[in-house]
PDB file of C-alpha atoms in Angstrom:
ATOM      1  CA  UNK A   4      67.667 -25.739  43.784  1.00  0.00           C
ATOM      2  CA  UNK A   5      64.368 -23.916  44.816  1.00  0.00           C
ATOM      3  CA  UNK A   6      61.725 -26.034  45.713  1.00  0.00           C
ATOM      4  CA  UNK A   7      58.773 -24.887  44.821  1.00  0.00           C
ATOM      5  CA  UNK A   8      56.197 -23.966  47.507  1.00  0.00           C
ATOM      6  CA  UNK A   9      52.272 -24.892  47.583  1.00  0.00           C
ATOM      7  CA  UNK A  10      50.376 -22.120  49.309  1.00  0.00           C
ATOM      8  CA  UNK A  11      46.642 -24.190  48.705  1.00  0.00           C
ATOM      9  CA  UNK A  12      44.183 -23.492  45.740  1.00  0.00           C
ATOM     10  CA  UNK A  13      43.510 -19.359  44.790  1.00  0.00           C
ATOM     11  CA  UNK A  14      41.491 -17.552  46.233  1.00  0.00           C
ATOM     12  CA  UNK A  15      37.849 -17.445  43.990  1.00  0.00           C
ATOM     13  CA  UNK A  16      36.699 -14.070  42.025  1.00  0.00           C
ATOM     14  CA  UNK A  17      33.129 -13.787  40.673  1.00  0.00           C
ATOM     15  CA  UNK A  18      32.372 -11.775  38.021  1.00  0.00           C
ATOM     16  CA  UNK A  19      28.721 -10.366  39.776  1.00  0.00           C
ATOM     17  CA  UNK A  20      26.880 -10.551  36.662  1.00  0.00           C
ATOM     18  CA  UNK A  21      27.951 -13.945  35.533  1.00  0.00           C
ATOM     19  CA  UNK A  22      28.803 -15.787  38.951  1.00  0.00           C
ATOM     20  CA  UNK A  23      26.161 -13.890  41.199  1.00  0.00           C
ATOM     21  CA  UNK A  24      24.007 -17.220  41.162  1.00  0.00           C
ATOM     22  CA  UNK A  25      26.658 -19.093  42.880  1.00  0.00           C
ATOM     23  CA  UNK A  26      26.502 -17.520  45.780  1.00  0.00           C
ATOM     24  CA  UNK A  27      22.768 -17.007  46.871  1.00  0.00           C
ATOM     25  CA  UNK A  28      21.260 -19.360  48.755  1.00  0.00           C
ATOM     26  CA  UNK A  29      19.503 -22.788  46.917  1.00  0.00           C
ATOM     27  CA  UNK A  30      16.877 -22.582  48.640  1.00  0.00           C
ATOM     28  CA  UNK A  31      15.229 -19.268  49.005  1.00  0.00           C
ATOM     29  CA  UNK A  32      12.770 -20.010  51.026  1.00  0.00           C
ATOM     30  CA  UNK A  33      15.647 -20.481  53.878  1.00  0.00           C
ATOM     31  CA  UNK A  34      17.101 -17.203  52.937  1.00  0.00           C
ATOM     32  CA  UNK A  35      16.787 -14.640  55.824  1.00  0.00           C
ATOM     33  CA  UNK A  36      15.741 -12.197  53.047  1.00  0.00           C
ATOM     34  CA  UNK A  37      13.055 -13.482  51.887  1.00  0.00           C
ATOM     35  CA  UNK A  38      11.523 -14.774  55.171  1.00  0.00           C
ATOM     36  CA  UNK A  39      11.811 -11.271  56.333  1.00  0.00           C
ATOM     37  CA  UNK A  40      10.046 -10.113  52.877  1.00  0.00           C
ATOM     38  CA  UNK A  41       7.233 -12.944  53.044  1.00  0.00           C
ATOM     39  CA  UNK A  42       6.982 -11.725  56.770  1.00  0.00           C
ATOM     40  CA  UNK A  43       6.604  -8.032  55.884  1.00  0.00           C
ATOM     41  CA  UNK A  44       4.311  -8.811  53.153  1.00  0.00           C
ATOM     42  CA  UNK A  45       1.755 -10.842  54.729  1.00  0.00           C
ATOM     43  CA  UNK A  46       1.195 -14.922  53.502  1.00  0.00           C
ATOM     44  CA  UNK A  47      -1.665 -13.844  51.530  1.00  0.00           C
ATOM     45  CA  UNK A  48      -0.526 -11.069  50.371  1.00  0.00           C
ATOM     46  CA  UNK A  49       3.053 -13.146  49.455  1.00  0.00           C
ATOM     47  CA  UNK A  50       1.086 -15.463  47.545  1.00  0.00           C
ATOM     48  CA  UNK A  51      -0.971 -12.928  45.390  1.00  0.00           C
ATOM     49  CA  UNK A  52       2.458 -11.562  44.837  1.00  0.00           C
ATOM     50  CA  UNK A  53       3.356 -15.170  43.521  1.00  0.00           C
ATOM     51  CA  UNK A  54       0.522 -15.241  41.666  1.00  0.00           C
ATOM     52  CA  UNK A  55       1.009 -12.220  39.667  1.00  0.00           C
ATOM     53  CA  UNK A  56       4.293 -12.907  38.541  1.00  0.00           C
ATOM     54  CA  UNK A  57       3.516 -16.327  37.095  1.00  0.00           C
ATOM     55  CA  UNK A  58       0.360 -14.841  35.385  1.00  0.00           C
ATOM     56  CA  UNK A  59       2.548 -11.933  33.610  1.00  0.00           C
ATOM     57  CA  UNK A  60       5.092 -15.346  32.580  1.00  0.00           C
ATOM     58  CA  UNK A  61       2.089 -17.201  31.296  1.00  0.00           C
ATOM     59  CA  UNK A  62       1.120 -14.001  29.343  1.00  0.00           C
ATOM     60  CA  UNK A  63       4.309 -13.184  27.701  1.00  0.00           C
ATOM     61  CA  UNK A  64       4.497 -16.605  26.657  1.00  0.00           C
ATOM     62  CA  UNK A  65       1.070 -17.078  25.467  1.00  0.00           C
ATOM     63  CA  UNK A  66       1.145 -13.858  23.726  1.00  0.00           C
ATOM     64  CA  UNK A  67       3.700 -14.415  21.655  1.00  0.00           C
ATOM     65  CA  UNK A  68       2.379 -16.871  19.978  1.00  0.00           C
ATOM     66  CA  UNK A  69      -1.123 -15.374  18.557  1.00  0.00           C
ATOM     67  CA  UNK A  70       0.736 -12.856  15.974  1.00  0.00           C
ATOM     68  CA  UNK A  71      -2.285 -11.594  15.126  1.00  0.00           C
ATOM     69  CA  UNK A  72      -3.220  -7.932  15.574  1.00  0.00           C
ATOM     70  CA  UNK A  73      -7.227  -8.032  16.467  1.00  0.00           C
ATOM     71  CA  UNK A  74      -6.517 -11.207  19.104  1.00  0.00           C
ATOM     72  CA  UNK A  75      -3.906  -9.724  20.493  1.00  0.00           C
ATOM     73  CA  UNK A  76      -5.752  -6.618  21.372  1.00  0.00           C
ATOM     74  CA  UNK A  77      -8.532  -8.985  22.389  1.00  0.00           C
ATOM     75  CA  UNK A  78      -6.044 -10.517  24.694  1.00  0.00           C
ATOM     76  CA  UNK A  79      -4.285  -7.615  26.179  1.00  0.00           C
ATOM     77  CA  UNK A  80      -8.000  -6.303  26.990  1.00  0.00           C
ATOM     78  CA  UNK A  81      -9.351  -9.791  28.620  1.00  0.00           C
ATOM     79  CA  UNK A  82      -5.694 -10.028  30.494  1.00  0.00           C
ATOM     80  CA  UNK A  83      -6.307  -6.145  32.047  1.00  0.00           C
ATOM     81  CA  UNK A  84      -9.335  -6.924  33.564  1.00  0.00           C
ATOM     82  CA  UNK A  85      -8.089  -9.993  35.553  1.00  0.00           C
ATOM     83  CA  UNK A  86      -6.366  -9.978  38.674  1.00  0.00           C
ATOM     84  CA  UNK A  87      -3.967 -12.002  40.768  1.00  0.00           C
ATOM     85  CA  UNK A  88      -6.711 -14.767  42.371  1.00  0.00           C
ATOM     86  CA  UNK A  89      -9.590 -14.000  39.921  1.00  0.00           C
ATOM     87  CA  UNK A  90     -11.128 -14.473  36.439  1.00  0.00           C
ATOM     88  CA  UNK A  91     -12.914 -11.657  34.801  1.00  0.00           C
ATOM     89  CA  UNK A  92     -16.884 -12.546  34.434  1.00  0.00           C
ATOM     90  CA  UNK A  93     -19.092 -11.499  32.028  1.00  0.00           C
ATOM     91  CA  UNK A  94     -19.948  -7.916  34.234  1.00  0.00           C
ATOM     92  CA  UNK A  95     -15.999  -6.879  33.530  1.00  0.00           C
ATOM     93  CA  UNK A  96     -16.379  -6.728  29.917  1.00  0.00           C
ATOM     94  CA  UNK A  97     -17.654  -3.280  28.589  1.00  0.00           C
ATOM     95  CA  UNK A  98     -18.801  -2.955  24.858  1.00  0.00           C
ATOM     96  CA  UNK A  99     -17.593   0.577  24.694  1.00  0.00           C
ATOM     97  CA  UNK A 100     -14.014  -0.217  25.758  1.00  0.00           C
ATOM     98  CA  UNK A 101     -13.739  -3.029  22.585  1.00  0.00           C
ATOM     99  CA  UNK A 102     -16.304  -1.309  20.212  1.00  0.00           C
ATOM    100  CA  UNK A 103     -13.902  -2.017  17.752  1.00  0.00           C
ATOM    101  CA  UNK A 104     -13.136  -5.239  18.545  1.00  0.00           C
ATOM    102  CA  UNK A 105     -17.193  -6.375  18.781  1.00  0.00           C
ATOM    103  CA  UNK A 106     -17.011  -7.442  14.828  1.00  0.00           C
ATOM    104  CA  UNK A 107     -15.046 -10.286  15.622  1.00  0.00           C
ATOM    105  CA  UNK A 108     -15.905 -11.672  18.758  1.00  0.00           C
ATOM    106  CA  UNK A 109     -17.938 -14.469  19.876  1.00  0.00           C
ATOM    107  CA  UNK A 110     -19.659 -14.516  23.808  1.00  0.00           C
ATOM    108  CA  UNK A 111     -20.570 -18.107  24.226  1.00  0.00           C
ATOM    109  CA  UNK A 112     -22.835 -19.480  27.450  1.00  0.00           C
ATOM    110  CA  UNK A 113     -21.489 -22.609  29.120  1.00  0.00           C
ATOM    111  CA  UNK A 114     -25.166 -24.552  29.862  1.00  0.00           C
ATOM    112  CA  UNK A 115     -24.536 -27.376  32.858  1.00  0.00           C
ATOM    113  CA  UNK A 116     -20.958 -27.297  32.020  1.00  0.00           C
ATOM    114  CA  UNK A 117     -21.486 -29.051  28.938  1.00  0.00           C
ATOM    115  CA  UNK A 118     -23.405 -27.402  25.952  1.00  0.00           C
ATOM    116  CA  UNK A 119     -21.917 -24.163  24.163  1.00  0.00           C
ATOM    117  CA  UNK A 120     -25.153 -21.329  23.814  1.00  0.00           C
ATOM    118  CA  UNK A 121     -24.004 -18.519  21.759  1.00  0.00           C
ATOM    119  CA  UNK A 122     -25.479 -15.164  23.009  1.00  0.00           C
ATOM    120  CA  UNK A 123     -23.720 -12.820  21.358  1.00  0.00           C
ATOM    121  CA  UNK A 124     -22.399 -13.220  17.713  1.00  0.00           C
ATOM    122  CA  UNK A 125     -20.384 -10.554  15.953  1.00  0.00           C
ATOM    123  CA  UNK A 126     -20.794  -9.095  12.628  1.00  0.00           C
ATOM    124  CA  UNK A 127     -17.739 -10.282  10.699  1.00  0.00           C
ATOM    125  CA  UNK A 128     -19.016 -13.826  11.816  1.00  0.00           C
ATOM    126  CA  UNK A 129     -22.697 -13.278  10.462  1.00  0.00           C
ATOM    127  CA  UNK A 130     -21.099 -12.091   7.419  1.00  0.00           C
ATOM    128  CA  UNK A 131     -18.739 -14.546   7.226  1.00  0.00           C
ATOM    129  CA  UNK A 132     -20.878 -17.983   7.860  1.00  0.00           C
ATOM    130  CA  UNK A 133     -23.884 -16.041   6.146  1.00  0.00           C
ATOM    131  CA  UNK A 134     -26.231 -16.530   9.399  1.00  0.00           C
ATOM    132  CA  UNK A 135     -26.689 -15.123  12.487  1.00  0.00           C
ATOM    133  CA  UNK A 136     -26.709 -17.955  15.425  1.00  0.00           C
ATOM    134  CA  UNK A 137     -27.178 -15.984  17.983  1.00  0.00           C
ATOM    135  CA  UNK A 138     -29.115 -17.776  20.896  1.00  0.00           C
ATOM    136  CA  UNK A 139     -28.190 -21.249  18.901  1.00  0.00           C
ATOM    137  CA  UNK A 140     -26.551 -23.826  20.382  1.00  0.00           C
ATOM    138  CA  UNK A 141     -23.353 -25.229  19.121  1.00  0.00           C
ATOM    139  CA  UNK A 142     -24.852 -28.589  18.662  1.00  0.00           C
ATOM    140  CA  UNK A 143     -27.486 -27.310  17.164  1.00  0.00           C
ATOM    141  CA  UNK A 144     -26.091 -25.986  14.373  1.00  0.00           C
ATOM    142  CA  UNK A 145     -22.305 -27.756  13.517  1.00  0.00           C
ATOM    143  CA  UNK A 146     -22.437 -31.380  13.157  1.00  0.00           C
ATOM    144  CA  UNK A 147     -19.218 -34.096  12.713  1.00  0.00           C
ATOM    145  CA  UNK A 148     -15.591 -33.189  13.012  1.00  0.00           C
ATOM    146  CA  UNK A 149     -15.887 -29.479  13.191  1.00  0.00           C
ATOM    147  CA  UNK A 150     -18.358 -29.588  15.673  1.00  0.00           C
ATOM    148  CA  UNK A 151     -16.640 -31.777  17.618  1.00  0.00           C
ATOM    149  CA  UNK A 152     -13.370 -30.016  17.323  1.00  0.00           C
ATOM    150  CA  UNK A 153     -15.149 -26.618  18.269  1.00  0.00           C
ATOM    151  CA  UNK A 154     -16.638 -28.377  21.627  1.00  0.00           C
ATOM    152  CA  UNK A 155     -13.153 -29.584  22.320  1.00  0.00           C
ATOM    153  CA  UNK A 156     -11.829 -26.124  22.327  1.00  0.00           C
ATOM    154  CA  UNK A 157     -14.678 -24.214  24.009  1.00  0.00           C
ATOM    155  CA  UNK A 158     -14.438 -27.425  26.939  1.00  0.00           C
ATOM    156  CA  UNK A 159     -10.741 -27.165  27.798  1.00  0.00           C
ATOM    157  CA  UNK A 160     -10.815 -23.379  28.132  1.00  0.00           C
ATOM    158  CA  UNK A 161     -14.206 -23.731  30.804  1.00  0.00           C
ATOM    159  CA  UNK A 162     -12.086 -26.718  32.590  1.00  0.00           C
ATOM    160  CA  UNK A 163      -8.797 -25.457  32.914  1.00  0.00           C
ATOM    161  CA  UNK A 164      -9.573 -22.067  33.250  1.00  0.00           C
ATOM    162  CA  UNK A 165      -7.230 -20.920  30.411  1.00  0.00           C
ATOM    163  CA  UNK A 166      -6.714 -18.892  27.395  1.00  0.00           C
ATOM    164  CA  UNK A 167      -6.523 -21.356  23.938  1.00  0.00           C
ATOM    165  CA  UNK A 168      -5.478 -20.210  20.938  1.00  0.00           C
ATOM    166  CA  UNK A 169      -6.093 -21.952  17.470  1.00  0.00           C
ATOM    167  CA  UNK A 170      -5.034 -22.037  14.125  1.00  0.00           C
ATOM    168  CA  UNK A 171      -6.635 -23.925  11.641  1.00  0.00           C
ATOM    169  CA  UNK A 172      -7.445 -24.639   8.070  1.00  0.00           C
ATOM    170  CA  UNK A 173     -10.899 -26.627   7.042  1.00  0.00           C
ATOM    171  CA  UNK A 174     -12.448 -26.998   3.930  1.00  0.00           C
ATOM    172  CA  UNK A 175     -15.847 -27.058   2.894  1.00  0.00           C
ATOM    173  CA  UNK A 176     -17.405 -30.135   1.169  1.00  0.00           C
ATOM    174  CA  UNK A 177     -17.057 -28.178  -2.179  1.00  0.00           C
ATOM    175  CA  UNK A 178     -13.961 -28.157  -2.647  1.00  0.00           C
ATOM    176  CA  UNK A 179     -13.488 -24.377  -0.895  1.00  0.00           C
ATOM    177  CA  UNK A 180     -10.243 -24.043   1.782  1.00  0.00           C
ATOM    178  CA  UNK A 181      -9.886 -21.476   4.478  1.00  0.00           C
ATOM    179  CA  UNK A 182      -7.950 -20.321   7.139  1.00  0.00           C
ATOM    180  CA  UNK A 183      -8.929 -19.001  10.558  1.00  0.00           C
ATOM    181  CA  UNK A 184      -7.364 -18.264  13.634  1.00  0.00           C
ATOM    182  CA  UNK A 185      -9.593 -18.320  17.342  1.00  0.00           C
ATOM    183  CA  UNK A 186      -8.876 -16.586  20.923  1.00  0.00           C
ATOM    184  CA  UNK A 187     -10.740 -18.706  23.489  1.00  0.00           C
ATOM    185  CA  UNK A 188     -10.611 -16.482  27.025  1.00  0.00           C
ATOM    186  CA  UNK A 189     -12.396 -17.849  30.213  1.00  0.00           C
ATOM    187  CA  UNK A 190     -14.894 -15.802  32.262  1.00  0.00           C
ATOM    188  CA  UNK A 191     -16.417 -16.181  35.433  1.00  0.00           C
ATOM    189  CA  UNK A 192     -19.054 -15.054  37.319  1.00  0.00           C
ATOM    190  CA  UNK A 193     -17.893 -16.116  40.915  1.00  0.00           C
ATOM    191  CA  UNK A 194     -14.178 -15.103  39.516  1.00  0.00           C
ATOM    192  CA  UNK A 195     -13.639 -19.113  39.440  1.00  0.00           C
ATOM    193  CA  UNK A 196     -15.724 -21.463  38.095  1.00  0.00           C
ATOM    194  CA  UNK A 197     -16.055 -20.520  34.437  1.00  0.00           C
ATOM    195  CA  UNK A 198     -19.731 -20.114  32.725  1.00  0.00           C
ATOM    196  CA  UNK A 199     -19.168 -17.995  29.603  1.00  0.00           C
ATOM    197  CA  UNK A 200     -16.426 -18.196  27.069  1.00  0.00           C
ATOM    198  CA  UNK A 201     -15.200 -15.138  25.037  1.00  0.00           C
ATOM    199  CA  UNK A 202     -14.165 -16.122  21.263  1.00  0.00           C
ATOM    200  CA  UNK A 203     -12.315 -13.934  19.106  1.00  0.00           C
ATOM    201  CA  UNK A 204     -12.417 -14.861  15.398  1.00  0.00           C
ATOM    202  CA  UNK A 205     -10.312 -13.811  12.263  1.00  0.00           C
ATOM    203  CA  UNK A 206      -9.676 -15.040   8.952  1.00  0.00           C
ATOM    204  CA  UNK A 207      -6.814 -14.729   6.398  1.00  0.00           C
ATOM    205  CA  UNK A 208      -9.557 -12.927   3.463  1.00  0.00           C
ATOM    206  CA  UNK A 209     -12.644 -11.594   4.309  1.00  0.00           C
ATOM    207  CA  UNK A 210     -14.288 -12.870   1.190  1.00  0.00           C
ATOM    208  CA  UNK A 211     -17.661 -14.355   2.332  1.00  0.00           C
ATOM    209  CA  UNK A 212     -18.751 -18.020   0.875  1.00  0.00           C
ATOM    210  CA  UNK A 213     -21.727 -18.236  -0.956  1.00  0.00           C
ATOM    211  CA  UNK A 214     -25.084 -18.256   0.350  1.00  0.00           C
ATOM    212  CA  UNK A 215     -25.071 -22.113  -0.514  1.00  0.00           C
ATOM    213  CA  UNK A 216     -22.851 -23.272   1.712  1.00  0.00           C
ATOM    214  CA  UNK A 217     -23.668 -24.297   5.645  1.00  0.00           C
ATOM    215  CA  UNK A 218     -21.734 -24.760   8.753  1.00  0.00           C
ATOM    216  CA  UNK A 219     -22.155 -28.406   8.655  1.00  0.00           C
ATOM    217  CA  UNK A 220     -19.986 -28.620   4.822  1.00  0.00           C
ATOM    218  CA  UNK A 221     -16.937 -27.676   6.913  1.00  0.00           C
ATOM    219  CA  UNK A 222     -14.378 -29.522   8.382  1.00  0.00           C
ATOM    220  CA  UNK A 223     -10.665 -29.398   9.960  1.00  0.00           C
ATOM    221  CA  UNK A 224      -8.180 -30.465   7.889  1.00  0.00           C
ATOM    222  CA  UNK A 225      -5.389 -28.858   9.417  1.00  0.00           C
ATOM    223  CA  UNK A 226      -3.997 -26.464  11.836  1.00  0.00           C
ATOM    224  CA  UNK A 227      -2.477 -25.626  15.891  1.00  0.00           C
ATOM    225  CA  UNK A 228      -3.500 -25.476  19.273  1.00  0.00           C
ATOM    226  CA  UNK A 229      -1.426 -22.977  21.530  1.00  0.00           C
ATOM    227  CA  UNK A 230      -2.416 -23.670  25.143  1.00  0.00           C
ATOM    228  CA  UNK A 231      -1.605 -21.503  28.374  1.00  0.00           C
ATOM    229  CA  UNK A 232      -0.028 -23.414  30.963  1.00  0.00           C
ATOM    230  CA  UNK A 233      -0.856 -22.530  34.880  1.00  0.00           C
ATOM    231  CA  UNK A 234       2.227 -23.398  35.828  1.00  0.00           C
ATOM    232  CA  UNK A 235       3.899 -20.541  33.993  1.00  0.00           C
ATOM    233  CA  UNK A 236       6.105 -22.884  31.907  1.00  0.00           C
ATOM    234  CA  UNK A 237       6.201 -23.180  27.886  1.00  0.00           C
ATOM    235  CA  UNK A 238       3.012 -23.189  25.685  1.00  0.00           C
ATOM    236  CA  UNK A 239       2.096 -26.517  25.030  1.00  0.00           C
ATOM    237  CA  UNK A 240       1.254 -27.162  21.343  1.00  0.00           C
ATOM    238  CA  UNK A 241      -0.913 -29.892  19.399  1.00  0.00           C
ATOM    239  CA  UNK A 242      -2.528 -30.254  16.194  1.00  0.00           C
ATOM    240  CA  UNK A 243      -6.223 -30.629  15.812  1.00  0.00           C
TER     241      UNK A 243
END
């Protein structure tokens, strides 16, 4: 009778593609590697480096989820002119370069890091709200839960330093739906703190209302809020 023979447990293959994970280090930062590359690179320079990557993340991510053709080019344009440690300001955006684009957008000023200023309002917004609030302030001019809901917006983009985008449906007091979709994008002057707020603004029609109606007949009924995360992980989402 033969009796079989134990010789101890095979001898592992990896597939590299598939199995390549099991066999790097946990930790990288123990990895001789990559203390070698952080070394080579320079700390500040290693954490630019970090920087970048989890900003082109964030943007991928982000971007995906605007699906519209005007804010994305808005976006790509805003995203171009900031770098790994630093916000654009208000200095890094040149008319020329988004002549196209000027019809929709909205520059806002941030006054004492509380009161939205608009300095610069586009066509396709005078058209569409029938009056041209440039040098107005938001409070001035939107009143109840649209105004409030706009100040919400334009305040979490100047505190967290982010990109917002928005979806949302309101209705005017007559009876009168629409839809509209809004790119918030931070600047700052110091390339930090933010004091100005770029706004890009669509709608689903461009049909004007009538003259009657005012900014203060509308209100939110429904709609999303797409929010960058500085961490590089998934959009957050909320409703209005």
């Amino acid at each position: 009778m033969t009796i079989p023979c134990w010789n101890g447990p095979p001898t592992p293959t990896f597939r590299w593609k598939r199995d390549r994970r099991a066999i790097r280090p946990r930790n990288r930062r123990r990895s001789p590697g990559f203390l070698a590359f952080r070394q080579a690179l320079g700390e500040e320079e290693c954490e630019r480096h970090k920087i970048r990557r989890r900003n082109a993340l964030m943007s991928a991510q982000f971007r995906s989820r605007v699906q519209d053709p005007v804010l994305e080019r808005l976006y790509d344009y805003w995203s171009g002119k900031r770098s790994a440690v630093r916000l654009p300001g208000r200095r890094d955006i040149d008319p020329v370069e988004m002549r196209d684009l000027l019809r929709y957008v909205v520059l806002a000023d941030l006054i004492d890091g509380e009161r939205i200023r608009f300095r610069l309002v586009g066509t396709n917004m005078v058209d569409r709200w029938g009056s041209d609030f440039t040098g107005r302030h938001l409070d001035e001019i939107m009143f109840g839960d649209y105004r409030t809901y706009l100040e919400e917006l334009f305040l979490e983009t100047a505190r967290d330093a982010l990109p917002i985008f928005s979806t949302g449906r309101f209705r005017w007091d007559v009876g009168r739906a629409a839809e509209t979709r809004r790119l918030f994008l931070p600047l700052a002057s110091d390339g930090r703190t933010v004091d100005k707020i770029l706004v890009g603004q669509t709608f689903t029609d461009e049909i004007a209302p009538p003259d009657s109606l005012k900014i203060s007949e509308a209100r939110p009924e429904e709609g999303e809020i797409f929010r960058a995360r500085d961490d590089g992980d998934a959009i957050a989402a909320g409703r209005p």
